[in-house]
Coordinates of C-alpha atoms in Angstrom, one line a residue:
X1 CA -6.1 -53.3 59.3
X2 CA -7.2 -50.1 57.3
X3 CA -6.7 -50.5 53.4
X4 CA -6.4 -47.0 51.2
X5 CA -5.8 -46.5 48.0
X6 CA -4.1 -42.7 46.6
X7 CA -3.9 -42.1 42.8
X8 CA -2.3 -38.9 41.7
X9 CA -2.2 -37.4 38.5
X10 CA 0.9 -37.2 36.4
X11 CA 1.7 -35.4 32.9
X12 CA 2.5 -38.8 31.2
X13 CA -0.1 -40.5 33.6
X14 CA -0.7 -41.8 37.1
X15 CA 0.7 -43.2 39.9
X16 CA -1.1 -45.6 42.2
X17 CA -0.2 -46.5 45.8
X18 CA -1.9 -49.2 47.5
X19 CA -1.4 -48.5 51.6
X20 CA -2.0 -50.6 54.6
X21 CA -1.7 -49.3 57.6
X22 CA -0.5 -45.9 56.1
X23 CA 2.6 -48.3 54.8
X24 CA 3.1 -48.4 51.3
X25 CA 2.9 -51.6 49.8
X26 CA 2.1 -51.3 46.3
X27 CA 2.9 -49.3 43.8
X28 CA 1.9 -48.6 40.2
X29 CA 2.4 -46.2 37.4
X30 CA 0.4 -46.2 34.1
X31 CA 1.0 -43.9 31.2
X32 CA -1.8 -42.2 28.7
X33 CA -1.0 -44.9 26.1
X34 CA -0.4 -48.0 28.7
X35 CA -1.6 -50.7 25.5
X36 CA -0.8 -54.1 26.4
X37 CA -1.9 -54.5 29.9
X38 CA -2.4 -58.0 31.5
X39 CA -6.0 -59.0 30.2
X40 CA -6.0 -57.0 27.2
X41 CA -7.6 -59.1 24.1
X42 CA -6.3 -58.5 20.6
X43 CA -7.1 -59.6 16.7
X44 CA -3.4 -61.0 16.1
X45 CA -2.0 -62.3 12.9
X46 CA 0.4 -65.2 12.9
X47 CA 3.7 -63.9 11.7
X48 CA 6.0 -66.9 12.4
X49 CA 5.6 -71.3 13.7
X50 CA 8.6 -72.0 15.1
X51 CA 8.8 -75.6 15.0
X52 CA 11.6 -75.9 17.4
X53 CA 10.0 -73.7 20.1
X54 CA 6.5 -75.1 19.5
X55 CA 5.2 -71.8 19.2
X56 CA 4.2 -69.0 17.4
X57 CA 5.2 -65.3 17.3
X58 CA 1.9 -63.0 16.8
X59 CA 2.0 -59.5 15.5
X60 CA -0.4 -57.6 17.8
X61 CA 1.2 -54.1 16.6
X62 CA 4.1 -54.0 19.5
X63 CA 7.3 -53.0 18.3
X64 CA 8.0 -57.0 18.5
X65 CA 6.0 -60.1 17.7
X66 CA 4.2 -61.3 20.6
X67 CA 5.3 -64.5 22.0
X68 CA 2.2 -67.5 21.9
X69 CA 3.1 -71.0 23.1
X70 CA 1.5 -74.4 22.2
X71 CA 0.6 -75.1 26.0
X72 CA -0.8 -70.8 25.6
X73 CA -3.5 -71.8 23.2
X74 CA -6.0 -73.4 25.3
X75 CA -7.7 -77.0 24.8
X76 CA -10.5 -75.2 23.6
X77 CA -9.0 -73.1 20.7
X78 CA -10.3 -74.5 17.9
X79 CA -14.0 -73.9 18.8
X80 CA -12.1 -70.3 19.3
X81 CA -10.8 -70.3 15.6
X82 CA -13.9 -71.6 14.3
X83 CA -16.1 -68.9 16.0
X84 CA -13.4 -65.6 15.6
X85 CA -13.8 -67.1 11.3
X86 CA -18.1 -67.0 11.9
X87 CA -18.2 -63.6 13.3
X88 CA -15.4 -62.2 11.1
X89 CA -17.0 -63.5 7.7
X90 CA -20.3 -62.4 9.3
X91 CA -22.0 -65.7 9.1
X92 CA -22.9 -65.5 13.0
X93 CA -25.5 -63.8 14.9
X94 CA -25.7 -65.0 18.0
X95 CA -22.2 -63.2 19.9
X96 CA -23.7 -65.1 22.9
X97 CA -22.6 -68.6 21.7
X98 CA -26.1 -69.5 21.8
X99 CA -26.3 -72.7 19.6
X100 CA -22.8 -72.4 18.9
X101 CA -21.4 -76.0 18.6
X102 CA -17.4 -76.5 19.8
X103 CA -14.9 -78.4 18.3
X104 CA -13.1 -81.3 19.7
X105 CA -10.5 -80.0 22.2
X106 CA -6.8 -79.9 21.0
X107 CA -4.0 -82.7 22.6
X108 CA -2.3 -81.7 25.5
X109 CA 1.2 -82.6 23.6
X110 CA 0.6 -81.7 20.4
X111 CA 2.5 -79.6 17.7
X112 CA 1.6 -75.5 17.3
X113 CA 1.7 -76.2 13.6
X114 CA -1.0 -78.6 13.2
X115 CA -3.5 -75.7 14.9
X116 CA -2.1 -72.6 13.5
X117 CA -0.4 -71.9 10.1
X118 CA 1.8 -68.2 9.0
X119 CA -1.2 -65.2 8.4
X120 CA -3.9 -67.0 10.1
X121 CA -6.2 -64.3 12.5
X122 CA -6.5 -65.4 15.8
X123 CA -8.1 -63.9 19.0
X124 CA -5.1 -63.6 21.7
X125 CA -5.0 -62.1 25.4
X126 CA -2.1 -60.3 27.3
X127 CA -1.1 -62.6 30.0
X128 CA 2.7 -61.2 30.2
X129 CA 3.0 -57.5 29.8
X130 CA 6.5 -56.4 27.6
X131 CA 9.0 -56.6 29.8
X132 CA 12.8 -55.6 28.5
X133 CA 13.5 -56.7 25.0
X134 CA 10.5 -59.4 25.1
X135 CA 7.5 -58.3 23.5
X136 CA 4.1 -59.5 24.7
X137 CA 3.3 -63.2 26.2
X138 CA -0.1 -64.1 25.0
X139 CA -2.4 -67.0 25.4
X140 CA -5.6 -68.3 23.3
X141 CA -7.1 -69.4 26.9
X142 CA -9.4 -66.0 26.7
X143 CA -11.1 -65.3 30.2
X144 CA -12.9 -61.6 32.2
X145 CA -12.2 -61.4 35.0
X146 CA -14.9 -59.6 37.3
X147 CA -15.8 -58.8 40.9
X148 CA -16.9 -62.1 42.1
X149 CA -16.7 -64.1 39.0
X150 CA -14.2 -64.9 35.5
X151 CA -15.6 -66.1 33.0
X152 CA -14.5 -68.4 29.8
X153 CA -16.0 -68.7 26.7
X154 CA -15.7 -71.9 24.7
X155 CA -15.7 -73.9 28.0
X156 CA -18.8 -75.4 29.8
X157 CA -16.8 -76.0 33.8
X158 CA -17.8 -74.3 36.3
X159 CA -14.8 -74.1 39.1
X160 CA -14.5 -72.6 42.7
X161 CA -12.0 -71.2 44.2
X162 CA -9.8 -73.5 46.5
X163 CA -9.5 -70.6 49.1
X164 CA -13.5 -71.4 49.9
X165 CA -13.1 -74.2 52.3
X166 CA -16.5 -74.9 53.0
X167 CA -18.1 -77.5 51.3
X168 CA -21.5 -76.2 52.0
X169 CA -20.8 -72.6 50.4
X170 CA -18.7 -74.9 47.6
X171 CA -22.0 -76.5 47.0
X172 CA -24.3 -73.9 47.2
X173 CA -22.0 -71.4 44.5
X174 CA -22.1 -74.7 41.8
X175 CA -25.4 -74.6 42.0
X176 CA -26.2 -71.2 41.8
X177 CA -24.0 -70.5 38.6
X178 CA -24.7 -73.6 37.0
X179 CA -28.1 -72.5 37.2
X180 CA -27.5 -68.8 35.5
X181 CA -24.7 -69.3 33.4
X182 CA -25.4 -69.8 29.6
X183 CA -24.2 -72.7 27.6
X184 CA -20.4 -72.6 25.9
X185 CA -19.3 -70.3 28.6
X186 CA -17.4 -71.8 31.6
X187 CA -16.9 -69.8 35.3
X188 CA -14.4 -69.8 37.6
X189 CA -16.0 -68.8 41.0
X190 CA -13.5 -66.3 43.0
X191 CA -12.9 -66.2 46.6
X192 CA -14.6 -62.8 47.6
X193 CA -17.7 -64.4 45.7
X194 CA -18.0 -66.6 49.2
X195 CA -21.8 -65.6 50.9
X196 CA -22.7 -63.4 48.2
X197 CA -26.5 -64.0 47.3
X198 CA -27.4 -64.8 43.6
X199 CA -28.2 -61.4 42.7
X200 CA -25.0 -59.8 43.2
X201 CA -23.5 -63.0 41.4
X202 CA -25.9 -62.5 38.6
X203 CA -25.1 -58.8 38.2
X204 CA -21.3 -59.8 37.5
X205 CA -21.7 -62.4 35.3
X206 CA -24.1 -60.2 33.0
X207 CA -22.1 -57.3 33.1
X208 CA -18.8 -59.6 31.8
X209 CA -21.7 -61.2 29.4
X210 CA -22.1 -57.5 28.4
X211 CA -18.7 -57.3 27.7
X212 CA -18.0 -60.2 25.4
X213 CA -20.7 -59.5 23.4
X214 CA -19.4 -55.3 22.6
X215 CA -15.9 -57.3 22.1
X216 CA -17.4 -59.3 19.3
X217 CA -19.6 -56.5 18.0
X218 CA -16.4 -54.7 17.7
X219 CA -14.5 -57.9 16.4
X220 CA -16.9 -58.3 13.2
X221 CA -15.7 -55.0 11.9
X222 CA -12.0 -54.8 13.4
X223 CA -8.4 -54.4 11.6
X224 CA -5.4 -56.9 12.5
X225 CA -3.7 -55.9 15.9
X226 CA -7.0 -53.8 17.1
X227 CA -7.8 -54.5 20.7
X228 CA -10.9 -56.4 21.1
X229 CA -11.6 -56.5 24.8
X230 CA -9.6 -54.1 26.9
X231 CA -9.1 -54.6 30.6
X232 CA -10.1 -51.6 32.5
X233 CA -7.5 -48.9 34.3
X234 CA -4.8 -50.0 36.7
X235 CA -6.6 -48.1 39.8
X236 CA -10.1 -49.7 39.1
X237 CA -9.0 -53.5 38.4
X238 CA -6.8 -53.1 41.6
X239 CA -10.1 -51.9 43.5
X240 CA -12.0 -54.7 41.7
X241 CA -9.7 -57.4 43.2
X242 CA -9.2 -55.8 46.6
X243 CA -12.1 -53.9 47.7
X244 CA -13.4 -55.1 51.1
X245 CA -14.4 -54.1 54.3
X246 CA -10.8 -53.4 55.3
X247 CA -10.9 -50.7 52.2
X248 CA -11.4 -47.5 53.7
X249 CA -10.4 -44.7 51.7
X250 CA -9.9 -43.9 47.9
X251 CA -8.1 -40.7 47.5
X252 CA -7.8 -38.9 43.4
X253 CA -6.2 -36.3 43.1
X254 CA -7.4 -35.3 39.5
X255 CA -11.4 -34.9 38.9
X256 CA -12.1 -36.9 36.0
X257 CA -10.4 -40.0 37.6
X258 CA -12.8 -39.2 40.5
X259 CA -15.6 -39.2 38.5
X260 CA -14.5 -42.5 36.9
X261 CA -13.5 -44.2 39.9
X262 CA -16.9 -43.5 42.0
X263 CA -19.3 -44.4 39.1
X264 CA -17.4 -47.9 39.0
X265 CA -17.6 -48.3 43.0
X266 CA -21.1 -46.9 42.4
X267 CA -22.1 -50.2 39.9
X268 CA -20.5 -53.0 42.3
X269 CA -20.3 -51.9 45.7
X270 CA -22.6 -48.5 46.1
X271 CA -22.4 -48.6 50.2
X272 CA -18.5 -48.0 49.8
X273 CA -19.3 -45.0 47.0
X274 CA -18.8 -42.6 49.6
X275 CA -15.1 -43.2 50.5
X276 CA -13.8 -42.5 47.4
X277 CA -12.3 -38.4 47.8
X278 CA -11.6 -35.7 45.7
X279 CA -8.4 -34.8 47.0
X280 CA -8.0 -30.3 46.6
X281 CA -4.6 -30.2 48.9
X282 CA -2.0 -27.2 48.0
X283 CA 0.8 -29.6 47.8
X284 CA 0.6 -32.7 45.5
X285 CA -1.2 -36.2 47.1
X286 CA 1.5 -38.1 47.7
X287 CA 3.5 -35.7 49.1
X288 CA 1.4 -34.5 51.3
X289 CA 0.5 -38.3 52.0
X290 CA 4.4 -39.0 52.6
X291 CA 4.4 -41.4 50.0
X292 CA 7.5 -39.6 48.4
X293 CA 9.6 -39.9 51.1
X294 CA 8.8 -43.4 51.3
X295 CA 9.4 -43.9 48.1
X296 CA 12.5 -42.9 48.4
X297 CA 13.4 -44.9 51.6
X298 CA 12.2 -47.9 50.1
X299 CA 13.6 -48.6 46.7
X300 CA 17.2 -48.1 47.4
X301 CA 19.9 -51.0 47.8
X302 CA 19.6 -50.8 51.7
X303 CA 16.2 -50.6 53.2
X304 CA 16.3 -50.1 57.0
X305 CA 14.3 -52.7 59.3
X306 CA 12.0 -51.0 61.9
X307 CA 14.0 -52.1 64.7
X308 CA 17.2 -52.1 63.6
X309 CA 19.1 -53.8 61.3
X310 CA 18.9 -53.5 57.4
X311 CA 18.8 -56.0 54.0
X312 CA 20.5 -55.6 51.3
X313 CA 19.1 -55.8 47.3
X314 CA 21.2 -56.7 44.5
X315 CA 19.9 -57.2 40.8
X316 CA 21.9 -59.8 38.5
X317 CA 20.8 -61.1 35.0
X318 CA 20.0 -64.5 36.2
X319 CA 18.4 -63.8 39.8
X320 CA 17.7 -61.4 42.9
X321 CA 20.1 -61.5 45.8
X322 CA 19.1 -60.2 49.4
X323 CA 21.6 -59.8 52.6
X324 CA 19.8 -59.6 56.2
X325 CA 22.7 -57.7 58.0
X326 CA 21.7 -56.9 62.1
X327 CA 23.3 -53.6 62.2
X328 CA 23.6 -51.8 65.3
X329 CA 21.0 -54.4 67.0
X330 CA 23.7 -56.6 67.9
X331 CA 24.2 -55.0 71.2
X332 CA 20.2 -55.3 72.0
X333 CA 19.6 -58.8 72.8
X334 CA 21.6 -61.0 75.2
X335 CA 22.7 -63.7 72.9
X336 CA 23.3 -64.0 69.4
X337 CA 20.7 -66.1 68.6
X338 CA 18.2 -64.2 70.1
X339 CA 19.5 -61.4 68.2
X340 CA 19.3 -63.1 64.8
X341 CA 16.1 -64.8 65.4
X342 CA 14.7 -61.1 66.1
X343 CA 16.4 -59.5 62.9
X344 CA 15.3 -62.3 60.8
X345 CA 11.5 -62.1 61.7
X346 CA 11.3 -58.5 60.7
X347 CA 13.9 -58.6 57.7
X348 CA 10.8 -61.6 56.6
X349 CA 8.0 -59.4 57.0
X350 CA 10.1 -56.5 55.2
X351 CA 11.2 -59.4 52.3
X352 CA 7.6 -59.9 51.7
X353 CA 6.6 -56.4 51.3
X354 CA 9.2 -55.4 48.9
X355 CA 8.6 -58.4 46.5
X356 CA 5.1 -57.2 46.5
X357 CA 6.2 -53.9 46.0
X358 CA 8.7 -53.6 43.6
X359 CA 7.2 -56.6 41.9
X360 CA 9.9 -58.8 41.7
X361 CA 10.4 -61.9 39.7
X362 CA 12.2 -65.2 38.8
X363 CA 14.3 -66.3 41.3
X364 CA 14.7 -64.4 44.7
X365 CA 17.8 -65.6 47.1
X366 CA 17.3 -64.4 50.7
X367 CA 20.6 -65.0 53.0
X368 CA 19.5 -64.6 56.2
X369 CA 21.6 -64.0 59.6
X370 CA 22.8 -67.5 61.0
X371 CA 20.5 -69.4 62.6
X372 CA 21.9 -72.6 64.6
X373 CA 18.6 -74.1 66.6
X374 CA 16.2 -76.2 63.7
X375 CA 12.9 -74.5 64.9
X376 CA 13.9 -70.6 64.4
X377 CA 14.7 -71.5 61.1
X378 CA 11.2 -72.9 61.1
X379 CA 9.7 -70.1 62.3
X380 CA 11.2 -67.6 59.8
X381 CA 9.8 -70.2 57.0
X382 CA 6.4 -69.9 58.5
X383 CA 6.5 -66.4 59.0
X384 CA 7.7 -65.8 55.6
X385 CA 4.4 -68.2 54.6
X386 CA 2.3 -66.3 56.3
X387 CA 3.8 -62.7 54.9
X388 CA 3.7 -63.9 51.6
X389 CA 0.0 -65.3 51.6
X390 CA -1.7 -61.8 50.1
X391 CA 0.5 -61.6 47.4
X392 CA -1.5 -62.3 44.3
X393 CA 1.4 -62.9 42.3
X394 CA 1.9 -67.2 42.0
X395 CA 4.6 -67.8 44.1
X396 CA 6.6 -70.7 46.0
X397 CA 8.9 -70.4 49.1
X398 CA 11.3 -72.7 49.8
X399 CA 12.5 -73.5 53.7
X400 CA 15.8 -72.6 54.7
X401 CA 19.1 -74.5 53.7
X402 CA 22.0 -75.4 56.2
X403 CA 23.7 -72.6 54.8
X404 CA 21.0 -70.4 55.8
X405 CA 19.7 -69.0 52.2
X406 CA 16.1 -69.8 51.5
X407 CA 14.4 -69.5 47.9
X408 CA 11.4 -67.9 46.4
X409 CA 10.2 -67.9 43.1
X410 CA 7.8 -65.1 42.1
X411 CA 5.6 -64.9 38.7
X412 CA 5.9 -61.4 37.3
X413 CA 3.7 -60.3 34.6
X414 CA 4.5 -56.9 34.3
X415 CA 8.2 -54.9 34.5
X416 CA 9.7 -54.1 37.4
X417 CA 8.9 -50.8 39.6
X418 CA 12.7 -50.0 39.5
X419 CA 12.9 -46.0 41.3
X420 CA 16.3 -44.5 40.9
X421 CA 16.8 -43.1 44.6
X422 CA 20.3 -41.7 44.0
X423 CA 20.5 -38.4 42.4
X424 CA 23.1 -37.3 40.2
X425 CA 23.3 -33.2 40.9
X426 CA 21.1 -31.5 38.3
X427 CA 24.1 -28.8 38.3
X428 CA 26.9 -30.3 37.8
X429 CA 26.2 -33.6 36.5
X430 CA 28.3 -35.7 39.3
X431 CA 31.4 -33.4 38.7
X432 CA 31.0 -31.7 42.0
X433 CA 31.3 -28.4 41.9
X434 CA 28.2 -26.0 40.7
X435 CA 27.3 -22.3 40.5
X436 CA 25.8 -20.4 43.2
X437 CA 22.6 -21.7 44.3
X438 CA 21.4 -18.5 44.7
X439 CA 21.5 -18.0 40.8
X440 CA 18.4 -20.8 40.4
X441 CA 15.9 -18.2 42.4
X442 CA 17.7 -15.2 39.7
X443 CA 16.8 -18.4 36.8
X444 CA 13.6 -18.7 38.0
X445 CA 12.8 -15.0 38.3
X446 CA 13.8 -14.5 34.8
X447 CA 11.5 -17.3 33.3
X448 CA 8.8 -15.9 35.4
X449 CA 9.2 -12.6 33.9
X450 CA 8.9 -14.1 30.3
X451 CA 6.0 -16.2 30.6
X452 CA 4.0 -13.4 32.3
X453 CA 4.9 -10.7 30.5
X454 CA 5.6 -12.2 27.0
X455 CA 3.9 -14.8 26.8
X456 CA 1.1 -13.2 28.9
X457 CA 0.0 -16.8 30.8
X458 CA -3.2 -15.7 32.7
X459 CA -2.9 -18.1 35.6
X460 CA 0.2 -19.2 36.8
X461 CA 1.6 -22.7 38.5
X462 CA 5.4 -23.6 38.9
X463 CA 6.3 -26.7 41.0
X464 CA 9.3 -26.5 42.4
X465 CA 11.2 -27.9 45.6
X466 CA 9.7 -27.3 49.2
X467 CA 13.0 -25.4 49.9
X468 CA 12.6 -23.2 46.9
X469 CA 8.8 -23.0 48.4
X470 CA 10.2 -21.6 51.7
X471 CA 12.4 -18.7 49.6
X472 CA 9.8 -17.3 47.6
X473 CA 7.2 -17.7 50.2
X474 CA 8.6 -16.5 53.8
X475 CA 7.9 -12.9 55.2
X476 CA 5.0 -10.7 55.3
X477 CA 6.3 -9.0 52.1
X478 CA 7.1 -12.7 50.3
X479 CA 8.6 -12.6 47.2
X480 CA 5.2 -14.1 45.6
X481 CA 3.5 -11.4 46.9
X482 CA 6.0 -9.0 45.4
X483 CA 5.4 -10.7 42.5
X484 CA 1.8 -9.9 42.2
X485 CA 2.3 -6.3 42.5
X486 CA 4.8 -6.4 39.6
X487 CA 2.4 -8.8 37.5
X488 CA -1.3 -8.5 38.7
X489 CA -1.0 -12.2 39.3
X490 CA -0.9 -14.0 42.1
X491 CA 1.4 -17.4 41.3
X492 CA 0.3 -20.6 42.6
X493 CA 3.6 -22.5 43.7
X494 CA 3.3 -26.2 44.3
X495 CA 5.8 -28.2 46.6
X496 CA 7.1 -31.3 44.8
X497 CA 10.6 -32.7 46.5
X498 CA 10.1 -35.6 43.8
X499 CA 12.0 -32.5 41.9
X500 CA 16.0 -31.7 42.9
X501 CA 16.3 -28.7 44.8
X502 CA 17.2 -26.6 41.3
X503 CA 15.0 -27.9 38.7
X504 CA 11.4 -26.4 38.8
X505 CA 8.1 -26.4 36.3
X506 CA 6.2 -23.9 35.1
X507 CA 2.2 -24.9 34.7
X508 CA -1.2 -23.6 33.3
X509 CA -4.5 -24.2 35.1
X510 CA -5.1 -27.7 33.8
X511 CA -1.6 -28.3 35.4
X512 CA -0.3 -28.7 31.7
X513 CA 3.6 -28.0 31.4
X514 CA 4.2 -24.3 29.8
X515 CA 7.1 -24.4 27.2
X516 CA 9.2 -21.1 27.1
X517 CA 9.1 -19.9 24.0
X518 CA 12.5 -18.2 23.6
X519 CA 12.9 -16.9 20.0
X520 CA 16.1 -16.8 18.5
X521 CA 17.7 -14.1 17.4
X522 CA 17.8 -14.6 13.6
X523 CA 14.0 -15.0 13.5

């Protein structure tokens, strides 16, 4: 199984796909302002208790309070109080917690008000992006995650991961970090750390040392609602949890992100540092990876099954609904219970992927095909397991009912990838009827003329759809190349079919959007 990762560049961002097998099978966008991502750490001041709610609503500086519950703060957040106060009023050197000396951890059921009172500062961490009209969820529990290891201030435990299931390895990992780890800092001991030798395991746990310690340098001096501790980019965290040997390629499209992404393979993993690629393609990544066109086959209503057969995805307010429908496979297999055994095993394996991919949460309803025999039903509930096993989202499946509907709950912590895959025509705005489409080449032409000429762009790109490529570009005598006799310029054109076949954009060499600057006539 071959693991890839493509990150194209975007005006307003990025976009990250995560492939396996050349199948898409996650997919991420972050903007140039992306604040409030899962792991973030802020300076928030208490705005609200709310007695009823047992919780507290923190202003980090989102557009709404951030949401903190009592079960959010931690056991250990007075020592956290106590130590955020030192460092604030300056009265603590050591950001190492070196001598530091905790408070007695807080009840399990207590009351929020009896920890935190209205305009107290308090350190919090992201552990719900905003999603809809819900501002932040945070939690007083701080933690860094790194490659092998997290690590907890205020907190002396040392755990390891339940996925390591030998006791000798169990043993040997205690040892080991109880061994390097400094006092008041707890570690939770990830699966990929498994036959790693103490070196590598001592490298991570410095460099998240490294980072607490800038995080409270920076704390001693910050404002209310400035971020403390901020996790790193989308693309890197991603290769930070995933990287293995089944990672093969790592694909940028844009050069700084390049740079960024191989000096952080460089630090943890240098013998993969050369598969990360500068991608220099004509066209854009992913549409010359075909990630486009499956975008666009995958996050509509009705997603096709491989061989045959199709589910259906509904959205309502209080859950997600799926339909497993057989399609035209009915007439494949000699009985219908062969038939809907087979449908359902790859409508499962398709289920999985689209949870995964369009990060879906809350409650998810699957009604699969009719099943009458006790141990297919089984077998779709193990298969679904199975599926469902490298999704790093908490999650629960439940085994099929009699009626034939099985369950799934699905933590999400960030909003939904929701892709609109039906178009409204650019032209005529669902009406029907548009001009010529021959006028959008005359549009075009026009524009063209304007920023060359009057605006006097040196270097030229326009994106535009690959159909609109094929017009300008076919012929010995292309139109592009008529166009450089007219302008001394040869025009770059870019295909993008992420664009409807009469919209286009007009770029500089940085791939920055060109405005037309059309001056009115009573300047």
């Amino acid at each position: 199984m071959s693991t890839e990762l493509l990150i194209d560049s975007a005006q307003n961002g990025s976009r990250i796909a995560l492939l396996q097998d050349k199948q898409l099978l996650e997919l991420h966008s972050e903007g140039m302002d992306n604040q409030f991502k899962v792991g973030d750490i802020y300076l928030g001041t208490v705005r609200k208790i709310v007695n009823g709610l047992n919780a507290a609503f923190i202003d980090v500086g989102y557009e709404k309070d951030a949401f903190l519950h009592y079960q959010d703060l931690g056991p250990n957040v007075n020592s956290m109080l106590k130590f955020t106060k030192m460092v604030r009023n300056n009265n603590y050197q050591s950001y190492l917690l070196k001598g530091f000396e905790n408070e007695p951890e807080i009840d399990k059921i207590g009351k929020i008000e009896k920890v935190l009172s209205k305009t107290n500062q308090v350190l919090v961490q992201v552990v719900k992006e905003p999603i809809s009209t819900k501002g932040p969820r945070l939690s007083c529990e701080l933690s860094l995650p790194g490659r092998y290891l997290v690590l907890v201030p205020f907190s002396d435990t040392v755990n390891v991961s339940k996925k390591i299931r030998s006791n000798e390895e169990r043993k040997r990992l205690l040892r080991l970090i109880n061994s390097i780890k400094p006092a008041n800092f707890g570690v939770i001991i990830r699966t990929v750390a498994e036959g790693q030798s103490v070196t590598e395991l001592d490298k991570d746990l410095r460099n998240l040392l490294d980072s607490w310690e800038g995080g409270m340098k920076k704390l001693l001096k910050a404002k209310s609602r400035d971020k403390i501790i901020g996790e790193m980019s989308m693309a890197s965290s991603l290769i930070r949890d995933l990287l293995n040997e089944s990672f093969d390629a790592i694909t940028v499209e844009e050069e700084s992100t390049y740079d960024q992404i191989r000096s952080y393979i460089r630090s943890i993993a240098p013998e993969k540092e050369k598969i990360v690629k500068l991608y220099n393609g004509k066209a854009k990544l992913f549409e010359s990876a075909g990630i486009e066109k499956q975008i666009k086959s995958l996050f509509g209503q009705t997603v096709s099954l491989p061989q045959g057969g199709y589910v259906i995805i509904e959205h309502t307010e209080a859950l997600h609904v799926i339909d497993v429908n057989s399609g035209n496979k009915s007439n494949q297999e000699s009985d219908q219970e062969s038939t809907a055994l087979k449908t359902n095993m790859v409508a499962a394996r398709e289920i999985a992927r689209q949870l995964r991919l369009r990060d879906m949460g809350g409650i998810i309803v699957v009604d699969f095909i009719d099943m009458k025999k006790a141990e297919n039903k089984k077998a779709i509930y193990e298969v679904m397991l199975q599926e469902m096993k490298s999704d790093r989202s908490k999650h629960t499946v439940l085994p099929l009912s009699k009626f034939g509907l099985m369950q799934i709950t699905r933590q999400r912590v960030r909003p939904e990838v929701n892709i609109v895959t039906k178009e409204t025509c650019p032209s005529c705005n669902g009406t029907g009827k548009i001009q010529a489409s021959i006028l959008v080449a005359d549009k075009l032409e026009h524009d063209l003329h304007h920023i060359a000429t009057i605006q006097n762009v040196a270097k030229i790109q326009i994106g535009l759809h690959p159909y609109l490529h094929a017009y300008f570009t076919q012929g010995l005598i292309s139109q592009r190349v008529k166009w450089f006799f007219k302008y001394y310029k040869w025009i770059k054109l870019i295909r993008d079919s992420s664009l409807p076949v009469t919209e286009y954009r007009f770029l500089d060499e940085s791939g920055e959007e060109i405005e037309l600057q059309v001056k009115s006539e009573t300047e």
